[in-house]
CSV table of C-alpha atoms in Angstrom, one decimal:
chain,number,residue,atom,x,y,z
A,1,UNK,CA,67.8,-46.2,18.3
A,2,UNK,CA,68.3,-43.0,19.4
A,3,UNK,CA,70.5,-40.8,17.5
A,4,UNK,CA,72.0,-38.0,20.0
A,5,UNK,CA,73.6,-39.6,23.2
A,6,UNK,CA,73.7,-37.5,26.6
A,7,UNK,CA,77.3,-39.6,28.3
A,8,UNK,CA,77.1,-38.7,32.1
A,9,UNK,CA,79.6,-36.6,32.7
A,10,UNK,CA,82.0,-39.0,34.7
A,11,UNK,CA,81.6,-41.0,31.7
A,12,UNK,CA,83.8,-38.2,29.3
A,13,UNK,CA,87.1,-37.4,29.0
A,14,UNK,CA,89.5,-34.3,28.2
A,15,UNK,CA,89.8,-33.7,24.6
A,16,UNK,CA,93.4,-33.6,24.8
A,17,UNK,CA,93.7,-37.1,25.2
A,18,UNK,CA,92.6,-38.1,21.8
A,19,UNK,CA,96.1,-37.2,20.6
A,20,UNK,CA,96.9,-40.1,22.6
A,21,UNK,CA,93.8,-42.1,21.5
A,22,UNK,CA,94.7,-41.4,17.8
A,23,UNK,CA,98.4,-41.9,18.1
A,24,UNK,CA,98.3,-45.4,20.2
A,25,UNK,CA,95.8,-46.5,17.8
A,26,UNK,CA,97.9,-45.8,14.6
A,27,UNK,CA,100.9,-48.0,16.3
A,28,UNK,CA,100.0,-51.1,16.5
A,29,UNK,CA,100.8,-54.3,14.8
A,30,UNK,CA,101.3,-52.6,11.1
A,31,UNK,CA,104.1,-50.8,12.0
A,32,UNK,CA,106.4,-53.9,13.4
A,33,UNK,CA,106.9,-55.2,8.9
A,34,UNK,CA,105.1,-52.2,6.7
A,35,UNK,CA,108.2,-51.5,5.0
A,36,UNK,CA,108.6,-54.1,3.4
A,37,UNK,CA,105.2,-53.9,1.1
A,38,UNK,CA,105.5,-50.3,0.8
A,39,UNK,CA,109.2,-50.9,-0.7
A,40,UNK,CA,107.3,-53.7,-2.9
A,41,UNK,CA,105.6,-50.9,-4.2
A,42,UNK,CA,107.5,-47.7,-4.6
A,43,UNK,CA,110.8,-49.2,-4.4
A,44,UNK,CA,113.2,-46.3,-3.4
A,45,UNK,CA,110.6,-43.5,-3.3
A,46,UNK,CA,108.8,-46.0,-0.1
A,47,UNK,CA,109.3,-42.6,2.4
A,48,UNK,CA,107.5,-40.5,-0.6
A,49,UNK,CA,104.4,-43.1,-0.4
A,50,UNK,CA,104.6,-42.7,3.8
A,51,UNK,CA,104.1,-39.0,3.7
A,52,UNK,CA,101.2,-39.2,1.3
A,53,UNK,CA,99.4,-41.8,3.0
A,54,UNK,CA,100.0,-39.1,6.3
A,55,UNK,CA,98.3,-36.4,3.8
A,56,UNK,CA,95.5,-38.9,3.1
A,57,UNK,CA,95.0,-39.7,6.8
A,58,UNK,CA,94.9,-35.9,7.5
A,59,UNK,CA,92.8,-35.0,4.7
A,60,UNK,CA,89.8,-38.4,5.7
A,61,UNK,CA,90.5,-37.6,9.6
A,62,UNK,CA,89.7,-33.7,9.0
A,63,UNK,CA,85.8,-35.2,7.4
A,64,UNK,CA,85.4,-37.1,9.9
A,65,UNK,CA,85.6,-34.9,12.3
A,66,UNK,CA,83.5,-32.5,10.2
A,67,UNK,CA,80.5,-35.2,9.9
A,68,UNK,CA,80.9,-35.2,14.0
A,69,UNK,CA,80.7,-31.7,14.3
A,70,UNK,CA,77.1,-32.1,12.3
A,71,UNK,CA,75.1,-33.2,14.8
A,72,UNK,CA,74.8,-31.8,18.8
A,73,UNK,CA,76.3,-35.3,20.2
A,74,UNK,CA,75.8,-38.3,18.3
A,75,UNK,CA,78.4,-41.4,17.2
A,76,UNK,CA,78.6,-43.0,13.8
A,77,UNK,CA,75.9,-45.8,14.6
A,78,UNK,CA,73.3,-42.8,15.6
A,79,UNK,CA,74.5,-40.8,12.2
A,80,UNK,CA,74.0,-43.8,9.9
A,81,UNK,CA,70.9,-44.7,11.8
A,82,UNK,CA,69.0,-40.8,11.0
A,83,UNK,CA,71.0,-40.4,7.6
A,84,UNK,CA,70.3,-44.0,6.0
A,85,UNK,CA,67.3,-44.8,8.0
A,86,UNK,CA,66.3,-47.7,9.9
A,87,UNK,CA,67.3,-50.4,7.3
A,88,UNK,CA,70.1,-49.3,5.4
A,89,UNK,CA,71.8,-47.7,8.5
A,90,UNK,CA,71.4,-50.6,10.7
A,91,UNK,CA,73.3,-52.9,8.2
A,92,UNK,CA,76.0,-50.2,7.5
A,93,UNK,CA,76.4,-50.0,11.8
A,94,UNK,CA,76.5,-53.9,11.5
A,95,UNK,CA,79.1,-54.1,9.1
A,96,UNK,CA,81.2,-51.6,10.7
A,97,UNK,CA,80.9,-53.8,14.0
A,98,UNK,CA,81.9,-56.9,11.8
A,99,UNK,CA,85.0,-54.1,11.0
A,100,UNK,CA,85.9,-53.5,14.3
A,101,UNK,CA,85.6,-56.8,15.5
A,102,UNK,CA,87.5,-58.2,12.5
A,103,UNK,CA,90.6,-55.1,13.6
A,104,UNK,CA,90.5,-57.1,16.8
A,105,UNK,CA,91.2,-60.3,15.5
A,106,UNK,CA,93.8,-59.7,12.9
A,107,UNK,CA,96.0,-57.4,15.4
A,108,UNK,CA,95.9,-60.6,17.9
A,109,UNK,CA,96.3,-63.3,15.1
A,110,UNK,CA,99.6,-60.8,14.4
A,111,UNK,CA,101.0,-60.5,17.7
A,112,UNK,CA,100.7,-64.0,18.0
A,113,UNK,CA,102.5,-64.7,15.6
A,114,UNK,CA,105.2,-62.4,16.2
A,115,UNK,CA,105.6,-64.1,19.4
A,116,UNK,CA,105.5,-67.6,18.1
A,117,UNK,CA,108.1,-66.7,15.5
A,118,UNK,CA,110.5,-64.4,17.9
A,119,UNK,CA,110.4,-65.9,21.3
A,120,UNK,CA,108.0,-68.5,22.1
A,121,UNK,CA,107.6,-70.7,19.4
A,122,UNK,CA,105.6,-74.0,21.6
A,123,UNK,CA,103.6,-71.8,23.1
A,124,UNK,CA,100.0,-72.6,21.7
A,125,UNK,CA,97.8,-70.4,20.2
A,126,UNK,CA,94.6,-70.6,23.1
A,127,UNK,CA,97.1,-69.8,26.1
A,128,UNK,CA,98.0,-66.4,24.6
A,129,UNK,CA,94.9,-65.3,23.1
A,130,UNK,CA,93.1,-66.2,26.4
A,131,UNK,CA,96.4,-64.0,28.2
A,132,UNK,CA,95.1,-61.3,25.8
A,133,UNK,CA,91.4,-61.8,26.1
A,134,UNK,CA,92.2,-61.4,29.7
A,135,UNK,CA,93.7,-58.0,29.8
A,136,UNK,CA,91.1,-56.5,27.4
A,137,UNK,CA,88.2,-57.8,29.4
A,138,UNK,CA,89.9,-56.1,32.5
A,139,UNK,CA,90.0,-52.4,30.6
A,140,UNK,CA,86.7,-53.2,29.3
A,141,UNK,CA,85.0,-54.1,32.5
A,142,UNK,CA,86.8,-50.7,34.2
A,143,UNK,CA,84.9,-48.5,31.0
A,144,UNK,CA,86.1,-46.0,28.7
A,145,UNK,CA,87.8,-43.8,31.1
A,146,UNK,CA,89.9,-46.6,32.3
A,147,UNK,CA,90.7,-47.4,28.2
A,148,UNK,CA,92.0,-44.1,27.8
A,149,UNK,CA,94.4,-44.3,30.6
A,150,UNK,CA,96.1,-47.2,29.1
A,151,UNK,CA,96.1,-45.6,25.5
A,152,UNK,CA,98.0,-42.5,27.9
A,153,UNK,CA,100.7,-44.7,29.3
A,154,UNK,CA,101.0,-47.2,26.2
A,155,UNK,CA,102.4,-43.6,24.3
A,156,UNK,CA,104.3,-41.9,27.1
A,157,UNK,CA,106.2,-45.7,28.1
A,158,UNK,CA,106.9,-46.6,25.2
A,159,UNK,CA,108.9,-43.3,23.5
A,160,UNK,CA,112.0,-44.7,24.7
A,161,UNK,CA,111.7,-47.5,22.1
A,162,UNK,CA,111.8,-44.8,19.3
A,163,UNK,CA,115.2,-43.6,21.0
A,164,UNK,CA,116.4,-46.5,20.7
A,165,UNK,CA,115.7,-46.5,16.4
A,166,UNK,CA,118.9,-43.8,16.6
A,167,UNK,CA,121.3,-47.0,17.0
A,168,UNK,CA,120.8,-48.2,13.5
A,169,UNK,CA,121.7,-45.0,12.4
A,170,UNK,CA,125.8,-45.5,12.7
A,171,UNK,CA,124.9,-48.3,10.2
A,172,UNK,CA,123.1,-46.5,7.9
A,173,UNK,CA,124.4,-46.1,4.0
A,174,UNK,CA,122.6,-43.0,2.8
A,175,UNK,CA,123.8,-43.7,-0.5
A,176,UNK,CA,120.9,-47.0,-0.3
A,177,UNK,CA,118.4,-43.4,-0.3
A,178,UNK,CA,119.0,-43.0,-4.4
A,179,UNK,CA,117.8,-42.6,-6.7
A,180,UNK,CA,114.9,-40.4,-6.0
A,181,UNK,CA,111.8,-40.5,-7.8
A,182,UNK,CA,112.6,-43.2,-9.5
A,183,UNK,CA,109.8,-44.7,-9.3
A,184,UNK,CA,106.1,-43.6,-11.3
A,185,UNK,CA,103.4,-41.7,-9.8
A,186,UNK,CA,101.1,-44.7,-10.0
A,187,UNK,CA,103.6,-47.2,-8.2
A,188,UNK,CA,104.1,-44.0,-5.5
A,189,UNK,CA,100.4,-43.8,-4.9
A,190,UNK,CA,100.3,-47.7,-4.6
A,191,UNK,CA,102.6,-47.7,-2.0
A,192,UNK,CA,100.3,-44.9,-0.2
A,193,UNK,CA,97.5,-47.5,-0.6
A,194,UNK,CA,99.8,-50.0,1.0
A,195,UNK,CA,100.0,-47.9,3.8
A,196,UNK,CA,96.3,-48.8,4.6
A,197,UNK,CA,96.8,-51.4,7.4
A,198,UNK,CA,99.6,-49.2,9.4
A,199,UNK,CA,97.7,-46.0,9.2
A,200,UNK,CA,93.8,-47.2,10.3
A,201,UNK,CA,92.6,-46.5,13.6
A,202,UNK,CA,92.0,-43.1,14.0
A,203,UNK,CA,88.2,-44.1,12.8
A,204,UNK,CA,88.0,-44.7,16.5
A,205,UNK,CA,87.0,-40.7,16.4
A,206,UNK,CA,83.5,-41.5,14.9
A,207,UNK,CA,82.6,-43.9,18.0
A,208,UNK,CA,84.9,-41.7,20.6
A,209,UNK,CA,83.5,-38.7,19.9
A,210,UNK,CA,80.2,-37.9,22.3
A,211,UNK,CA,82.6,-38.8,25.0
A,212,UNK,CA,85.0,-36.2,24.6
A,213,UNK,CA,84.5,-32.4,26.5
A,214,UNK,CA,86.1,-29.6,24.6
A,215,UNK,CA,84.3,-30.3,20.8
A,216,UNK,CA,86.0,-27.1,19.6
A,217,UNK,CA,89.6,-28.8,20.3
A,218,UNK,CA,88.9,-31.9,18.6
A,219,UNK,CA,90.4,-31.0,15.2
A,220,UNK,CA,93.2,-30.0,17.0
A,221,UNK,CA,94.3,-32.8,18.7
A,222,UNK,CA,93.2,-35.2,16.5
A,223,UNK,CA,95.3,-33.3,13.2
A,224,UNK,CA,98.5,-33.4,16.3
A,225,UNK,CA,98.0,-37.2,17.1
A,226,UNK,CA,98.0,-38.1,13.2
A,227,UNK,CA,100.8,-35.9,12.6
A,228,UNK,CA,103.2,-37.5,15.3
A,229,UNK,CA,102.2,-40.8,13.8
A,230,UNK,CA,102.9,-39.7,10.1
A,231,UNK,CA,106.5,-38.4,11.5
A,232,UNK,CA,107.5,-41.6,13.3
A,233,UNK,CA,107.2,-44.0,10.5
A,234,UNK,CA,108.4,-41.1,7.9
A,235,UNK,CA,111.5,-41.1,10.3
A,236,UNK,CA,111.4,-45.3,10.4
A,237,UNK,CA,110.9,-45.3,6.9
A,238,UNK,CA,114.1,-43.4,6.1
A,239,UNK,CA,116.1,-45.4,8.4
A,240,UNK,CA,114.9,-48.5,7.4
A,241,UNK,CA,115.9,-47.6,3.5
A,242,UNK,CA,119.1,-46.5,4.8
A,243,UNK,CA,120.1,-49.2,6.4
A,244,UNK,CA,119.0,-52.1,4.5
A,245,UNK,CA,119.8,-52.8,1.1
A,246,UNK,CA,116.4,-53.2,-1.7
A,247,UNK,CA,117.2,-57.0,-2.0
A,248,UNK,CA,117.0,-57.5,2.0
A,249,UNK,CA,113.7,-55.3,2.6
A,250,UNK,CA,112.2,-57.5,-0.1
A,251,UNK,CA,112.7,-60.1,2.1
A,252,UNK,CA,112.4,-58.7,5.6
A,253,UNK,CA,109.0,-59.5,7.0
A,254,UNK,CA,109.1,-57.4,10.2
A,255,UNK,CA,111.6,-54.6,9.1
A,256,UNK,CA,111.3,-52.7,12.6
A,257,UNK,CA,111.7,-55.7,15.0
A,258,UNK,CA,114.9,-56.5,12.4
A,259,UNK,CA,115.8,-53.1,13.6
A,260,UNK,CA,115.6,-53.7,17.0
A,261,UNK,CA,117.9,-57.2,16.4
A,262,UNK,CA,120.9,-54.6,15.9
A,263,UNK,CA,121.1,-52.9,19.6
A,264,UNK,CA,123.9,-54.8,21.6
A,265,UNK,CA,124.0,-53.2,25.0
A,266,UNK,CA,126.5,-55.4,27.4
A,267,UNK,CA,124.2,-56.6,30.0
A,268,UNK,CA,121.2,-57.4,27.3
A,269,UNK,CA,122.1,-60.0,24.4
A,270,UNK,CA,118.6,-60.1,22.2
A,271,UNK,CA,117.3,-56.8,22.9
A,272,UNK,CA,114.4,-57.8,20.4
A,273,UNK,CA,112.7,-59.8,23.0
A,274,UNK,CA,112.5,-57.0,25.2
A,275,UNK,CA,111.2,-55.2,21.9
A,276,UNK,CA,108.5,-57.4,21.4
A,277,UNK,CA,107.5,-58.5,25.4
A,278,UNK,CA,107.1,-54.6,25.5
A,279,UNK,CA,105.2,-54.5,22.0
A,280,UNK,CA,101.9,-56.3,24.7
A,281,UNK,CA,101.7,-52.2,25.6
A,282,UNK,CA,101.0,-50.7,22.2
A,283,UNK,CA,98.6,-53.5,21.1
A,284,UNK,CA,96.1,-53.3,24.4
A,285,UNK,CA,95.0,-50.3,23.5
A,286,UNK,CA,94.4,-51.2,19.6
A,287,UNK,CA,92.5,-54.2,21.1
A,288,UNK,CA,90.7,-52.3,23.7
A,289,UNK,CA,89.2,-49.9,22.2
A,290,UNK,CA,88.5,-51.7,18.9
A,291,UNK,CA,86.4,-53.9,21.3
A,292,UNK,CA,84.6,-50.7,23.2
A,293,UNK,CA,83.5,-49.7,19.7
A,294,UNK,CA,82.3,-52.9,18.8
A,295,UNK,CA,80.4,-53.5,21.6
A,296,UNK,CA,79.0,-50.1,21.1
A,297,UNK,CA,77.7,-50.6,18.1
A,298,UNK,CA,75.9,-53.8,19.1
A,299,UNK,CA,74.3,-52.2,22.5
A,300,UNK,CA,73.2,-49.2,20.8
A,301,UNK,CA,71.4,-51.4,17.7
A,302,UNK,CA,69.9,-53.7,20.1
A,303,UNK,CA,69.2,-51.9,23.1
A,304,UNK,CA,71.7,-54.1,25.3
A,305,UNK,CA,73.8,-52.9,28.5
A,306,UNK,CA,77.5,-52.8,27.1
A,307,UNK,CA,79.0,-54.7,29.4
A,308,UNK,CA,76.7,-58.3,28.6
A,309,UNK,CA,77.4,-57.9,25.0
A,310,UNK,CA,81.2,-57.0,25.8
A,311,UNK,CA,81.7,-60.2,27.3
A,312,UNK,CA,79.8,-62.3,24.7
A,313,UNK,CA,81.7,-60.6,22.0
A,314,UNK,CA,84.9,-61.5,23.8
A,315,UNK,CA,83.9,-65.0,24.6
A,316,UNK,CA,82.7,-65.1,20.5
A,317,UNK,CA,86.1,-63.4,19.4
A,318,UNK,CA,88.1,-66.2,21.4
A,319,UNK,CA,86.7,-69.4,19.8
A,320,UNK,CA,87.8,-67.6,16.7
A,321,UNK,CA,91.2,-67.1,17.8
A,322,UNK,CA,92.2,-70.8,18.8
A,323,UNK,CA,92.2,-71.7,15.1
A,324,UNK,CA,96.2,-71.9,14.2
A,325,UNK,CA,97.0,-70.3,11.0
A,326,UNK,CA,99.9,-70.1,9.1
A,327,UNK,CA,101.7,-67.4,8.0
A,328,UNK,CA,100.2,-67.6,4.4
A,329,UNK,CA,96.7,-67.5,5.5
A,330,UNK,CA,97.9,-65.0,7.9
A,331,UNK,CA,99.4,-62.7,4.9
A,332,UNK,CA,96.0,-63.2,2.9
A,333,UNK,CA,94.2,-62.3,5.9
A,334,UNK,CA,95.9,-59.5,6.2
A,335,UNK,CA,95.7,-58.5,2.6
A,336,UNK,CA,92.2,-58.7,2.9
A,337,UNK,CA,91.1,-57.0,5.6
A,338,UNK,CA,93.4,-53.6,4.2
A,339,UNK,CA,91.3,-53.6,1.4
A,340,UNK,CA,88.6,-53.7,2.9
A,341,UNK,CA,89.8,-50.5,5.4
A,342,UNK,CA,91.1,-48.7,2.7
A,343,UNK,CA,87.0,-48.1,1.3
A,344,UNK,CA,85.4,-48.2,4.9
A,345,UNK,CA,88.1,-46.0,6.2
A,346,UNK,CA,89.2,-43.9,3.2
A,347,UNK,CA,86.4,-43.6,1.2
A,348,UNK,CA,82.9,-43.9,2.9
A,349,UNK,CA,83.7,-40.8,5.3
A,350,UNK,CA,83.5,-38.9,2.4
A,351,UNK,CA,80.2,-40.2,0.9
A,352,UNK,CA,78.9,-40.0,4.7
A,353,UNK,CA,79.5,-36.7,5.4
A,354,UNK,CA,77.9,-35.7,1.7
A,355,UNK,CA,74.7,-37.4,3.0
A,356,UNK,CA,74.8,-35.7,6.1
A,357,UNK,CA,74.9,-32.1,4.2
A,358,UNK,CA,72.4,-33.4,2.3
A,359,UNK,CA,70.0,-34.2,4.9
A,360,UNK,CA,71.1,-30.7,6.5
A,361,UNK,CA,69.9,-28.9,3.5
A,362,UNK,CA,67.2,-30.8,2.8
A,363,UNK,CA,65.6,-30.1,6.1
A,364,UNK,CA,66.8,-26.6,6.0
A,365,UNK,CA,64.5,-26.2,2.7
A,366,UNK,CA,61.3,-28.0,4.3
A,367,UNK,CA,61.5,-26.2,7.9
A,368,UNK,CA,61.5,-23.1,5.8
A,369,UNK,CA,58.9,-23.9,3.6
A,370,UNK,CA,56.9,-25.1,6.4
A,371,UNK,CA,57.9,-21.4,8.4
A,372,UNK,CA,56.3,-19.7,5.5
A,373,UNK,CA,53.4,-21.7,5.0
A,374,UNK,CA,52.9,-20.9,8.6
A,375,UNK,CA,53.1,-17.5,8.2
């Protein structure tokens, strides 16, 4: 494999965009129910746990981008590939395929669901995962730059939803915000860890990255993208607490589409199917991109033109998705996979980019042994 990649230059895109990368990637799926688990967790201190899962998505997001900077142009599979060497980093770039590919599995099997329960409840299963299938294949087969445009308009048409999160607040009963801390340290931090499904995606950096122009910006835009997400469900947090009692988040699956259920406008009844219909527009680009990685990582280890192994992995990916689940196996499934992400996504960065100094020093040492032998 080779480790540095040359993208023609058609191929790239302004660095500014990855605030919009990073952001539509953070909003997917996790945020329509995550404050209900959070509030399992940390109970009234829930918006304490939100902000320190933004810190730890800051803090993992900043070493990523760090273990980028390392090398001249390379992605993650090219890193893992020099650092680990050809065995070692070939299964790590496998499993983080089986990652991505897993991402796009669980945010469909979601949305699904969602749908089922909310609007369309005969609807089968096949018949919307091949509607979705559908649309990724058509960003995948127009490429990355065609990808980013629909990460671009999913964030920019979709900010009137937020607006429309004010409504609740004549509802609200601040008094629901107390007691503070009442909670422990520990069940704080575990809420932070419960934040794991919502916040993932910005990993997308570690694929995205040889595309992008401007390398000295990418800090910045990428610290600005998780900042505005961190903000947004600080802000959805706090309303949420505020307008539902402890006893009904416990029992409020999708807190935020329960949100939505509230707006009454005169010429719209159920304002959550609009909600939800419109919801399609934040989940492409999850699914999208998620997909580009994927396939990727695959080309790159095998040597494959991306767009045969996008459409097998697509065609693969389906079969899996016709399978009906339940919402049990759904809530396991779920359960699982943040687990999983929380030591890919939140831990390994940091043991990456430790290797990567290593391997710097290391040959550091030997080309300057080998300068003064030569001398």
């Amino acid at each position: 494999m080779k480790v540095l990649i040359e993208p023609k230059p058609h191929t790239m895109v302004n660095t500014f965009l990855l605030f919009f990368i990073v952001h539509s990637m953070q909003i997917g799926v996790g945020i329509q129910g995550y404050q209900r688990i959070i509030y399992l967790e940390a109970k009234h201190d829930a918006w304490i746990s939100v902000i320190l899962g933004g810190i730890a998505t800051a803090i993992v997001g900043f070493v990523m981008v760090k273990t980028m900077d390392a090398y001249e142009s390379s992605d993650l599979f090219g890193i893992q590939y020099d650092v680990m060497g050809r065995w070692i980093g070939n299964f790590l770039n496998f499993l983080f395929v089986l990652y991505f590919l897993g991402a796009f599995h669980i945010i469909v099997r979601n949305y699904i669901e969602v749908i089922q329960a909310w609007i369309f409840p005969e609807v089968p299963n096949w018949l919307l995962a091949l509607t979705l299938v559908y649309l990724v294949y058509y960003g995948l087969n127009g490429g990355l730059r065609t990808i980013v445009g629909v990460s671009f308009f999913s964030v920019v048409l979709s900010l009137w939803l937020i607006l429309m999160l004010a409504y609740p607040f004549q509802f609200a009963n601040w008094n629901y915000l107390f007691p503070i801390l009442e909670s422990s340290l520990t069940e704080i931090a575990m809420g932070a860890k419960q934040m794991t499904f919502t916040a993932i995606g910005f990993e997308i950096i570690l694929v995205i990255f040889p595309f992008l122009k401007e390398k000295e910006k990418v800090h910045k835009h990428m610290q600005l993208g998780l900042l505005f997400t961190t903000v947004l469900y600080l802000a959805l947090m706090v309303v949420s607490l505020a307008y539902f009692s402890g006893g009904q988040l416990e029992r409020t699956i999708w807190g935020t589409l329960s949100l939505f259920k509230i707006v009454r406008f005169p010429f719209i009844e159920r304002f959550e199917y609009v909600a939800i219909t419109f919801w399609i527009l934040l989940v492409l680009p999850n699914l999208m991109l998620y997909l580009w990685a994927a396939t990727r990582g695959v080309s790159r280890m095998l040597n494959k033109k991306e767009k045969k192994v996008g459409w097998i992995l697509l065609a693969i990916i389906y079969l899996t998705l016709v399978y009906p689940l339940n919402r049990t196996q759904i809530n396991m499934m779920n359960d699982y996979f943040a687990k999983g992400a929380f030591y890919l996504i939140f831990g390994y960065p940091f043991l990456l980019y430790a290797a990567v100094l290593i391997k710097k020093k290391f040959l550091r040492k030997k080309g300057g042994a080998n300068a003064e032998n030569h001398h």
